[in-house]
Short mmCIF file of C-alpha atoms in Angstrom, two decimals:
data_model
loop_
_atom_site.label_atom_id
_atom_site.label_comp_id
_atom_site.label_asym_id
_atom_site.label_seq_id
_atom_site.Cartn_x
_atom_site.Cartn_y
_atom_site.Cartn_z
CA UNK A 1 -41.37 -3.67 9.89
CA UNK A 2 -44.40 -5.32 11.02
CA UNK A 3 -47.22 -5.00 12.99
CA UNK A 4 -48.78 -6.62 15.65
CA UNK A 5 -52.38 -8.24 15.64
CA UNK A 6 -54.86 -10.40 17.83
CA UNK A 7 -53.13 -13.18 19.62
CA UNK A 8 -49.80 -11.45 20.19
CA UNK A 9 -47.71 -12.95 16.92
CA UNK A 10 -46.62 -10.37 14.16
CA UNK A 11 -47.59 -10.45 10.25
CA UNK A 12 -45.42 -8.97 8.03
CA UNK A 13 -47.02 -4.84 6.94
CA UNK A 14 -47.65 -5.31 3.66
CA UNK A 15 -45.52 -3.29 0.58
CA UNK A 16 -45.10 -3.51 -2.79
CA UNK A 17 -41.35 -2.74 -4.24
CA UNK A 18 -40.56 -1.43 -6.84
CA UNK A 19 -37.80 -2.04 -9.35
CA UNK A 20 -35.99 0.75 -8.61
CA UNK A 21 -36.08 -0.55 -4.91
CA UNK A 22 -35.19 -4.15 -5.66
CA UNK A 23 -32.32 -3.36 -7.66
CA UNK A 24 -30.61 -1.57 -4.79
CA UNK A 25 -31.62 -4.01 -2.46
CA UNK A 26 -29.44 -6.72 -5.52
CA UNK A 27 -26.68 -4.13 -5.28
CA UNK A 28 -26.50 -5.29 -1.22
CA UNK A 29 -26.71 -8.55 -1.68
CA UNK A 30 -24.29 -8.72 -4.55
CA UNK A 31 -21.97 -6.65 -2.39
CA UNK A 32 -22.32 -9.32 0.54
CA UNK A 33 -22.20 -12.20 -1.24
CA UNK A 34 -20.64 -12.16 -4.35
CA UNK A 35 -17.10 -13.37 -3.09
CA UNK A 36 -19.36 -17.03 -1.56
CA UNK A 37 -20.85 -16.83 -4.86
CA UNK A 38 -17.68 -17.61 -6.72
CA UNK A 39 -16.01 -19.98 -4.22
CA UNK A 40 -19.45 -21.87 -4.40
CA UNK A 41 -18.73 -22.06 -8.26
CA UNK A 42 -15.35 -23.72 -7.33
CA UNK A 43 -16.87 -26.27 -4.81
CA UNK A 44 -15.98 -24.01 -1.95
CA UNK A 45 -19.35 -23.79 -0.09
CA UNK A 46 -23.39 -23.98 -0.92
CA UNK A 47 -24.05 -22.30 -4.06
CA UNK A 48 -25.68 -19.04 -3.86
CA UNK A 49 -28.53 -17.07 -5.30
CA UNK A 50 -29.36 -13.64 -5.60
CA UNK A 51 -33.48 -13.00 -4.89
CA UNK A 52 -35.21 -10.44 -3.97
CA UNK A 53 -39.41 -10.73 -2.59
CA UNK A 54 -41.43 -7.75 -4.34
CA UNK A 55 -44.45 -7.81 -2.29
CA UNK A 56 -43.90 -8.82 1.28
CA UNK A 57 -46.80 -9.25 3.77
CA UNK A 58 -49.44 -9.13 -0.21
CA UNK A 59 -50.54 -12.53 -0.68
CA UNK A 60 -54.76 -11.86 -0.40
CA UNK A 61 -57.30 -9.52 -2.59
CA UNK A 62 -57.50 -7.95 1.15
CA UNK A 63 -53.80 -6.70 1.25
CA UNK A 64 -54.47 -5.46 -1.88
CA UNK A 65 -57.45 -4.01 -0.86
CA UNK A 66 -55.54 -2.04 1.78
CA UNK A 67 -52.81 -1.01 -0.44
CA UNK A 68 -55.31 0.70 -3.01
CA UNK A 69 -55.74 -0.84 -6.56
CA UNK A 70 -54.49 1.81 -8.44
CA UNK A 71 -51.55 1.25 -6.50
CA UNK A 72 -51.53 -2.74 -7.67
CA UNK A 73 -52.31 -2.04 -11.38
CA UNK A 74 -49.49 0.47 -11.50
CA UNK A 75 -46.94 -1.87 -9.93
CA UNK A 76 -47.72 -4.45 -11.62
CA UNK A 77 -47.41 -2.86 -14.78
CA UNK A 78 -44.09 -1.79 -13.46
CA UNK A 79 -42.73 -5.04 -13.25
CA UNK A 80 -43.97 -6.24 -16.52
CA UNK A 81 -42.54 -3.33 -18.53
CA UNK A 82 -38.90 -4.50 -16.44
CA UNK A 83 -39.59 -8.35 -16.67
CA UNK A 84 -39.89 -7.67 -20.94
CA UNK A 85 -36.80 -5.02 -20.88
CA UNK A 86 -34.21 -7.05 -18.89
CA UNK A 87 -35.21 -10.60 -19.78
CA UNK A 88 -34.80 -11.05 -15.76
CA UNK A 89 -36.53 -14.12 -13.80
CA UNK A 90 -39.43 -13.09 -11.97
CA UNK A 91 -41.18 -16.23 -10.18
CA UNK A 92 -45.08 -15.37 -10.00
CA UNK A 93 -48.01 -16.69 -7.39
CA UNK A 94 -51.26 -16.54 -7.67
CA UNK A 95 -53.31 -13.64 -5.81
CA UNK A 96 -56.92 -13.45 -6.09
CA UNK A 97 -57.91 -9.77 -6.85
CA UNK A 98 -61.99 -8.55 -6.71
CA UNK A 99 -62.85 -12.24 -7.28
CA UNK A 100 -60.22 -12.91 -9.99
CA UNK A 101 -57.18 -15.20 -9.50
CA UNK A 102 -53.73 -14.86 -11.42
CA UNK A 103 -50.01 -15.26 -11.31
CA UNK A 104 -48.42 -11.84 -10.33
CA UNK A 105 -44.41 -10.55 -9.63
CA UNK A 106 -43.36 -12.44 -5.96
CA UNK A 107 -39.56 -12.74 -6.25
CA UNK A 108 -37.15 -11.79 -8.22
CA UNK A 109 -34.36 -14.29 -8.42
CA UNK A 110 -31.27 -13.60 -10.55
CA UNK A 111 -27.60 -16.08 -10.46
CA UNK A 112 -24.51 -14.08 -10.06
CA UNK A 113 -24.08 -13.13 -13.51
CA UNK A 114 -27.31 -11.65 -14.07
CA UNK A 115 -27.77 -9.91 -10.78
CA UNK A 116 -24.20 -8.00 -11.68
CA UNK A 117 -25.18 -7.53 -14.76
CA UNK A 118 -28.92 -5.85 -13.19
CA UNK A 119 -27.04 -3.79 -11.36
CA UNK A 120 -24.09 -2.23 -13.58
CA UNK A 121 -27.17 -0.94 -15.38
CA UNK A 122 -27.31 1.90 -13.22
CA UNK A 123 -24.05 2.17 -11.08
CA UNK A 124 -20.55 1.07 -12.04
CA UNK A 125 -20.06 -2.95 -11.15
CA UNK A 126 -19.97 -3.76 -7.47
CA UNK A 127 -16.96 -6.18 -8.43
CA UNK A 128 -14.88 -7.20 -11.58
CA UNK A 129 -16.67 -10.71 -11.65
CA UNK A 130 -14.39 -12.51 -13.99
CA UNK A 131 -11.26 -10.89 -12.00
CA UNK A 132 -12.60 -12.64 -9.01
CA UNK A 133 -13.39 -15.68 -10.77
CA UNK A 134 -9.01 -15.91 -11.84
CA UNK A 135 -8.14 -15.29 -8.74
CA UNK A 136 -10.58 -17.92 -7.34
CA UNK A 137 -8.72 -20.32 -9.90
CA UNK A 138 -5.84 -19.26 -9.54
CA UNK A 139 -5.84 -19.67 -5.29
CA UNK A 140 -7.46 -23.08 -5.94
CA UNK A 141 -4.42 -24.17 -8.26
CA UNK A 142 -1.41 -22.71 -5.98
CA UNK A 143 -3.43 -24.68 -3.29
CA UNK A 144 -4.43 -22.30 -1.36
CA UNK A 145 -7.71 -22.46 1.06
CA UNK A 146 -10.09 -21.02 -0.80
CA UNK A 147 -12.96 -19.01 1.56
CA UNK A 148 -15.13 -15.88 0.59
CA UNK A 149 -12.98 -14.03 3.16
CA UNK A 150 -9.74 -14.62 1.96
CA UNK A 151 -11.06 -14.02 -1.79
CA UNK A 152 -12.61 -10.61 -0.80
CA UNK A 153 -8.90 -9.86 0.82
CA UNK A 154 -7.38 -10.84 -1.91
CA UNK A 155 -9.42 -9.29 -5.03
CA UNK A 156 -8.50 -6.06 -2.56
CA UNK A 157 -4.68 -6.16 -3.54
CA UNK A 158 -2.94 -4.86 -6.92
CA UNK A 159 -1.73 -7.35 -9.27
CA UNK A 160 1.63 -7.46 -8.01
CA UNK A 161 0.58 -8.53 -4.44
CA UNK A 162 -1.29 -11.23 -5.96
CA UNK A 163 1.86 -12.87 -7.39
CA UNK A 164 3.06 -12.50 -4.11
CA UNK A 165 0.71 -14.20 -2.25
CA UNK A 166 0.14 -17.09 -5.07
CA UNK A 167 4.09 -17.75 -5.64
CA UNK A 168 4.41 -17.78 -1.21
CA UNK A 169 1.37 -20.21 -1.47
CA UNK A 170 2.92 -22.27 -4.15
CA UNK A 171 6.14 -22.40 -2.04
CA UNK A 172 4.94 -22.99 1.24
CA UNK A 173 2.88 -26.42 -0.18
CA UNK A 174 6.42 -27.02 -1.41
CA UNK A 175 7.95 -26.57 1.96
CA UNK A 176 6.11 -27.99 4.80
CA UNK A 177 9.58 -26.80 6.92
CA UNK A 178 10.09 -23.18 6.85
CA UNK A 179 12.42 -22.99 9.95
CA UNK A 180 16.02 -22.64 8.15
CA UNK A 181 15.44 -19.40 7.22
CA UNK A 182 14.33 -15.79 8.73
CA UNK A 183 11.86 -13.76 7.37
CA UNK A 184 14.15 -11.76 5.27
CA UNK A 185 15.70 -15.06 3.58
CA UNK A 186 12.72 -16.56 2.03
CA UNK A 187 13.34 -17.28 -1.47
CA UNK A 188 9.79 -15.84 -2.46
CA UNK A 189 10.04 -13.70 -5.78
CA UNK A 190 8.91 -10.24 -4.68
CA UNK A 191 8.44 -10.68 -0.91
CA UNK A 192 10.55 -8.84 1.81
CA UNK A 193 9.49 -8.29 5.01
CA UNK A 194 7.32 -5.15 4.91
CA UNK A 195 5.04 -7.25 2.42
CA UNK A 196 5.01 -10.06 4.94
CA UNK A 197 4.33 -7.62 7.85
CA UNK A 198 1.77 -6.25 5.48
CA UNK A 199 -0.06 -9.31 3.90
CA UNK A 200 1.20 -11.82 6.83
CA UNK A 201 -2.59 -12.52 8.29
CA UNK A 202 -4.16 -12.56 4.57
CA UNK A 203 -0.83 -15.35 3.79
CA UNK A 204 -1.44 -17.40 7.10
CA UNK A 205 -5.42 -17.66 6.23
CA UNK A 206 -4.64 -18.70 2.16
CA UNK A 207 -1.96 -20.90 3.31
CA UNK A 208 -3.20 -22.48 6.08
CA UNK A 209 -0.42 -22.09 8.48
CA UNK A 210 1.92 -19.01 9.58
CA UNK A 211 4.90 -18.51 8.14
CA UNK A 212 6.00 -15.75 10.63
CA UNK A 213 5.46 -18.31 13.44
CA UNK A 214 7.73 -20.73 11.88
CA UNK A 215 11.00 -18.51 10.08
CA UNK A 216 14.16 -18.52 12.18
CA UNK A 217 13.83 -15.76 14.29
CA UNK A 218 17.30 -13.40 14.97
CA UNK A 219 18.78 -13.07 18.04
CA UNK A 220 18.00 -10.11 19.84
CA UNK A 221 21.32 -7.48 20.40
CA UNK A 222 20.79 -4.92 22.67
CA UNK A 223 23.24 -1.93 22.53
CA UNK A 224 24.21 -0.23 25.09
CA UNK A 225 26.73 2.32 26.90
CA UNK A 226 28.00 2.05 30.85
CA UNK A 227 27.85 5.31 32.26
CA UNK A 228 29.04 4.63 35.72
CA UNK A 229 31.75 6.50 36.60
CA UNK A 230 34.18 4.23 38.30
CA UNK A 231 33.43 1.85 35.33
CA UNK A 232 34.50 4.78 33.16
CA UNK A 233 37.37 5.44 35.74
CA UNK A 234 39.17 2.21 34.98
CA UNK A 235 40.09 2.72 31.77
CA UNK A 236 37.25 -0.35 30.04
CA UNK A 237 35.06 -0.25 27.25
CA UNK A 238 32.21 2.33 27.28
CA UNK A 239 30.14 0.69 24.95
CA UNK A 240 28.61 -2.74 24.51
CA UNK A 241 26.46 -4.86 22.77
CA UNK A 242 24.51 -8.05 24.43
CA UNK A 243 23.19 -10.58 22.55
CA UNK A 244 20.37 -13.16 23.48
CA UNK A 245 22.11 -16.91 23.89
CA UNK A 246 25.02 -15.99 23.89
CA UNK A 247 27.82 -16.68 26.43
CA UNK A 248 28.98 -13.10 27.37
CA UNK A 249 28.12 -10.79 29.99
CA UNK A 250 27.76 -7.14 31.05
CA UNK A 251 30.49 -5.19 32.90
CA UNK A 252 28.11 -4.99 35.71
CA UNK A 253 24.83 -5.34 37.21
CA UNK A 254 23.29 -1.85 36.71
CA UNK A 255 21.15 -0.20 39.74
CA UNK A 256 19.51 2.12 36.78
CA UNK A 257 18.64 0.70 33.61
CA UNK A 258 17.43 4.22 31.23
CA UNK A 259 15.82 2.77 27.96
CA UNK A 260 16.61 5.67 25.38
CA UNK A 261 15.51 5.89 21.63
CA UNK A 262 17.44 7.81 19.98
CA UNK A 263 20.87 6.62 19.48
CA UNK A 264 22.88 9.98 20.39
CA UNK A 265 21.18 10.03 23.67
CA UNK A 266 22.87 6.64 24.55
CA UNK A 267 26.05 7.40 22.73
CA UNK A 268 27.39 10.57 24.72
CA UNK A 269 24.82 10.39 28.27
CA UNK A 270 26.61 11.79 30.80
CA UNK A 271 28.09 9.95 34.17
CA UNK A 272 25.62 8.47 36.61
CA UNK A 273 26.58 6.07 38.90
CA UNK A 274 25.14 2.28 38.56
CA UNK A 275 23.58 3.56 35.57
CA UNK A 276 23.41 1.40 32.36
CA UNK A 277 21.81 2.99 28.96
CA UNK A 278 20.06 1.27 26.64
CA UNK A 279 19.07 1.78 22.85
CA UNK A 280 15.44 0.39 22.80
CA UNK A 281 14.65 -0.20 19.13
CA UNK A 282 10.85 1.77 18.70
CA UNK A 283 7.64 -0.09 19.66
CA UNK A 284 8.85 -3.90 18.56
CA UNK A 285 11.71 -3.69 21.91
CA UNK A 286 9.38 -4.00 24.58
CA UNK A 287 8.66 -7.62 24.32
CA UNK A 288 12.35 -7.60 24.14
CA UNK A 289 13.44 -5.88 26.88
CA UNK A 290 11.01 -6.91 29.34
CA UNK A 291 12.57 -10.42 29.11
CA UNK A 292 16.41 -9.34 30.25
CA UNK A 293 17.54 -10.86 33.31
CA UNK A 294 19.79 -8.28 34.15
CA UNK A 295 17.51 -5.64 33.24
CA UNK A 296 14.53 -6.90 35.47
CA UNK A 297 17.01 -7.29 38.13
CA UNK A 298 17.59 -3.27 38.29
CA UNK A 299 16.12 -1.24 41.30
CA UNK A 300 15.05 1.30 38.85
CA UNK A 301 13.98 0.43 35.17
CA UNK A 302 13.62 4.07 33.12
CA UNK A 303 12.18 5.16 30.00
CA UNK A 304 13.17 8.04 28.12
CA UNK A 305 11.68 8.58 24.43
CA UNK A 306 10.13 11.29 22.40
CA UNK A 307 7.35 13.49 23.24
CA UNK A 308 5.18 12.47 20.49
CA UNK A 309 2.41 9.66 19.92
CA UNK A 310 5.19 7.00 19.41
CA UNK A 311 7.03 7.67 22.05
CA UNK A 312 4.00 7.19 24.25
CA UNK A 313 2.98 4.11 22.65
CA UNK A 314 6.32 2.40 23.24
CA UNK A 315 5.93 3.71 27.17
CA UNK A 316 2.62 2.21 27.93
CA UNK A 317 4.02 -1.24 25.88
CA UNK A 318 7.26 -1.51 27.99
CA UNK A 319 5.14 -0.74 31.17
CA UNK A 320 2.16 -3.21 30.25
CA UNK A 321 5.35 -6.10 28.75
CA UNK A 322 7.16 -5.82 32.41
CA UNK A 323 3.50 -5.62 34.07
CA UNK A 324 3.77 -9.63 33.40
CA UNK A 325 5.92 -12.29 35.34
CA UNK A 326 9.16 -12.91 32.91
CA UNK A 327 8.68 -16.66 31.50
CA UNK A 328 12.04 -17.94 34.35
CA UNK A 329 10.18 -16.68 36.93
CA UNK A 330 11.18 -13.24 37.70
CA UNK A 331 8.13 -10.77 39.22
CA UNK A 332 6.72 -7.81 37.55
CA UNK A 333 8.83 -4.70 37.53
CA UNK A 334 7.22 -0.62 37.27
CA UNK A 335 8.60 1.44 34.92
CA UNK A 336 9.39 5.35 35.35
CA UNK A 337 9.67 7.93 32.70
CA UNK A 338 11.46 11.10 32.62
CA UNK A 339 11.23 14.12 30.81
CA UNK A 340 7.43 12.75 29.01
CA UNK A 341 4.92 14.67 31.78
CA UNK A 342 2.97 17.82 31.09
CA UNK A 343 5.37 20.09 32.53
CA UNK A 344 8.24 18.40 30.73
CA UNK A 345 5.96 19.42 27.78
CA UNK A 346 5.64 23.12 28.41
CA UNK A 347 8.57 23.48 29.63
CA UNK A 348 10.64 22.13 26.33
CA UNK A 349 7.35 23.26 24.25
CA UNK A 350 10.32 26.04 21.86
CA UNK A 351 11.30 22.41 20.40
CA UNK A 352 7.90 21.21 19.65
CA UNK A 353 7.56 20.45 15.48
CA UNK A 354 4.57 19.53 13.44
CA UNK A 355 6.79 17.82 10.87
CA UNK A 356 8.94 14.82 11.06
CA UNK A 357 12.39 14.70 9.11
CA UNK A 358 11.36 14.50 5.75
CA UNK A 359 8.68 17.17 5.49
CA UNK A 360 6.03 14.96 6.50
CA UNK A 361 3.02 16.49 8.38
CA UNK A 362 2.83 14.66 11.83
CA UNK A 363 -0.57 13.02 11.87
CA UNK A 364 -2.86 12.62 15.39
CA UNK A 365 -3.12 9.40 16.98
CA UNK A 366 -6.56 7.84 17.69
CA UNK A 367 -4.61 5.18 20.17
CA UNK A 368 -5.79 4.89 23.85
CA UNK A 369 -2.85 3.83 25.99
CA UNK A 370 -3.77 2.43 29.17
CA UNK A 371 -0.34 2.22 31.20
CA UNK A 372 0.17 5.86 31.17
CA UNK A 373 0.27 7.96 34.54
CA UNK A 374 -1.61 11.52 35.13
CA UNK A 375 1.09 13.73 33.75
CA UNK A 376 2.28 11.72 30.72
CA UNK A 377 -1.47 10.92 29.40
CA UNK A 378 -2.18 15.22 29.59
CA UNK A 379 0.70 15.32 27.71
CA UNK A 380 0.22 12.34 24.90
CA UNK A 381 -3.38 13.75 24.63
CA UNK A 382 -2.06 17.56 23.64
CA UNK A 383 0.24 16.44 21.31
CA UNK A 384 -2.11 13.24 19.81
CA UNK A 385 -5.44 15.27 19.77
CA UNK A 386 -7.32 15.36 16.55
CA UNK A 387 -8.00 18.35 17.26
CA UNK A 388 -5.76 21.92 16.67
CA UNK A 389 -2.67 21.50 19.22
CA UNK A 390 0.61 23.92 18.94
CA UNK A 391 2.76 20.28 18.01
CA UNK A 392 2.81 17.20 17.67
CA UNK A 393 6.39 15.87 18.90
CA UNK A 394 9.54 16.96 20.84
CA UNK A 395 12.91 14.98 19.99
CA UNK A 396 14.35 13.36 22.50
CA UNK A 397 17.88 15.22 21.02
CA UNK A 398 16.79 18.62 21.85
CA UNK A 399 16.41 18.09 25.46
CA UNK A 400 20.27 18.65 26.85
CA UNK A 401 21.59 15.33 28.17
CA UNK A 402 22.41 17.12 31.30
CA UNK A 403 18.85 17.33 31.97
CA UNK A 404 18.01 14.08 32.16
CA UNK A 405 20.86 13.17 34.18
CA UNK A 406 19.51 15.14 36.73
CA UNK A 407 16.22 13.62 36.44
CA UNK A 408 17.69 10.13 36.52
CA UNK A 409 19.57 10.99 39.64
CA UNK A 410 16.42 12.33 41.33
CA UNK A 411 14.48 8.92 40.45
CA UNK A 412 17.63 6.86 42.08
CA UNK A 413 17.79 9.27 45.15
CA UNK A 414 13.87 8.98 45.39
CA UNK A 415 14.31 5.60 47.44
CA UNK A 416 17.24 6.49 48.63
CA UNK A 417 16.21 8.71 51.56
#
């Protein structure tokens, strides 16, 4: 802080710090910097040092004056006693006390070594120095791009991870071309796609470039069952699967698309007429879907997922995804939801579980979803609360199918007066 005098400009209030006080203001900066520190070492930026001022705003006998010479002596004594213990630099400036000039503490100033080594003399190390000095190396070697961020990300990951990332380095500066195979085909020792979902944005920033941009990507394969009665009547398949590119098409142009997760929901839905259901695929689908022709092209587009926090997150994606203009052209399309309202949530509430399949307790979800109506966001908040809440999901399986084919026939007959 300082404090104001005549003229309007501020002067620094004068302090004295102790050791005590500058080592913990050392542990901060080591914590800040150290990771610049080392890249510096390697070339990778302006090299750093560690310093510390020990009497701010104390440069005249008349700051001393204010502070109290007892005060003075005792600090300075302080220092001394810590200069002579530690061996650490302390750079000294003259102050002229009660008409006599000398050289007293001003800065402590310490290179990376020494300041970690300060400050592992009273707390465990801030960070495994020569670790971070390998893995420096080591990023530098494989090529990678070598920044205090990406260091600090990866010093963060188990040793394992770090082969990883160095042999996917390594292979990428080997491969400028990464576009004949998918994600799950790259001939990386130890990497599969959960490690790339994972470590993806710490990869693209050491590598330079984004591997997940450039892998083949799959086609996308939508299954599906035709519920339409006269369909059903004439004796042709039930069930379907479209793919993206390819040259076949549906068995009609549905009047009701009904996006379901769970697979036994699409399986055995009951008859409804122009009615098409589709298995959505969780929360990566609605990118997906929202890009259909034939299922923008539907008078009524309907989702129907579990009453839990995923289930609402993969509602207010497909809504905000078919919010936006399709890339041919096509306009925005609304999407309804049945059976995911408050009342559908006391009414089912006998089904509600705090576990999911394997024993797991179902954990709250801090998410704020945007695209949600009245109804559905009383209910997502109930069951996603971090607070105490009866459950935290419904299954889409233990509502009977019948009910929602009554639901989807009262959301067709709703614009059908």
């Amino acid at each position: 802080m300082g404090e104001t005098h005549r003229g309007g400009a501020r002067r620094m209030t004068p302090r004295l710090i102790t050791p005590a006080a500058a080592l913990d203001s050392l542990r901060r900066k080591v914590h800040q910097k150290w990771a610049a520190a080392v890249c510096a070492e390697l070339g990778a930026g302006e090299p750093i040092t560690f310093s510390v001022p020990l009497r701010p705003g104390v440069s005249t006998g008349s700051a001393v004056a204010r502070l109290g010479y007892r005060d003075w002596h005792e600090w300075h004594m302080r220092w001394r006693e810590f200069a002579d213990r530690t061996g650490v630099l302390i750079v000294r400036k003259p102050v002229s006390v009660q008409g006599v000039t000398d050289e007293y503490p001003a800065m402590l100033v310490a290179g990376l070594d020494a300041a970690v080594a300060l400050v592992s003399g009273t707390e465990p190390p801030t960070v495994d120095i020569d670790r971070a000095r390998a893995l420096a190396s080591s990023l530098r070697s494989a090529g990678a791009v070598l920044t205090p961020a990406t260091l600090r990300a990866v010093n963060a990951l188990g040793a394992d991870d770090v082969e990883v990332l160095l042999s996917a380095v390594t292979w990428l500066r080997e491969n400028p071309d990464a576009s004949a195979w998918t994600a799950r085909q790259l001939p990386i020792p130890g990497m599969h796609t959960k490690w790339l979902d994972t470590h993806g944005a710490l990869l693209r920033d050491a590598a330079g470039r984004d591997v997940r941009a450039e892998v083949r990507s799959r086609p996308a394969v939508l299954h599906l069952t035709y519920v339409d009665p006269g369909h059903a009547a004439s004796g042709s398949r039930r069930h379907d699967a479209w793919t993206t590119g390819d040259t076949h098409d549906i068995a009609y142009r549905p009047r009701i698309v009904l996006i379901v997760e769970n697979r036994d929901s699409r399986l055995w839905f009951p008859p409804v007429p122009g009615t098409i259901v589709v298995e959505g695929g969780g929360k990566a689908a609605a990118a997906l879907l929202a890009n259909v022709p034939w299922i923008r092209a539907a008078d009524h587009i309907v989702y129907w997922g579990d009453i839990d926090a995923d289930g609402y997150a993969i509602l207010d994606r497909l809504r905000a995804a078919l919010a936006e203009p399709a890339p041919d052209g096509a306009p925005p399309k609304p999407v309804t939801s049945i059976l995911m309202g408050a009342a559908d949530l006391h009414q089912y509430a006998p089904h509600g579980v705090n576990h999911d399949r394997s024993g797991r307790l179902i954990k709250p979800s801090p998410a704020i979803l945007r695209h949600l109506t009245e109804a559905e966001a009383i209910a997502y908040d109930t069951i996603a609360t971090a607070g105490p809440t009866p459950f935290r999901r419904i299954e889409q399986e233990a509502i009977p199918l019948a009910h929602a084919a009554t639901r989807l026939l009262d959301v067709s007959a709703s614009s059908h007066p």
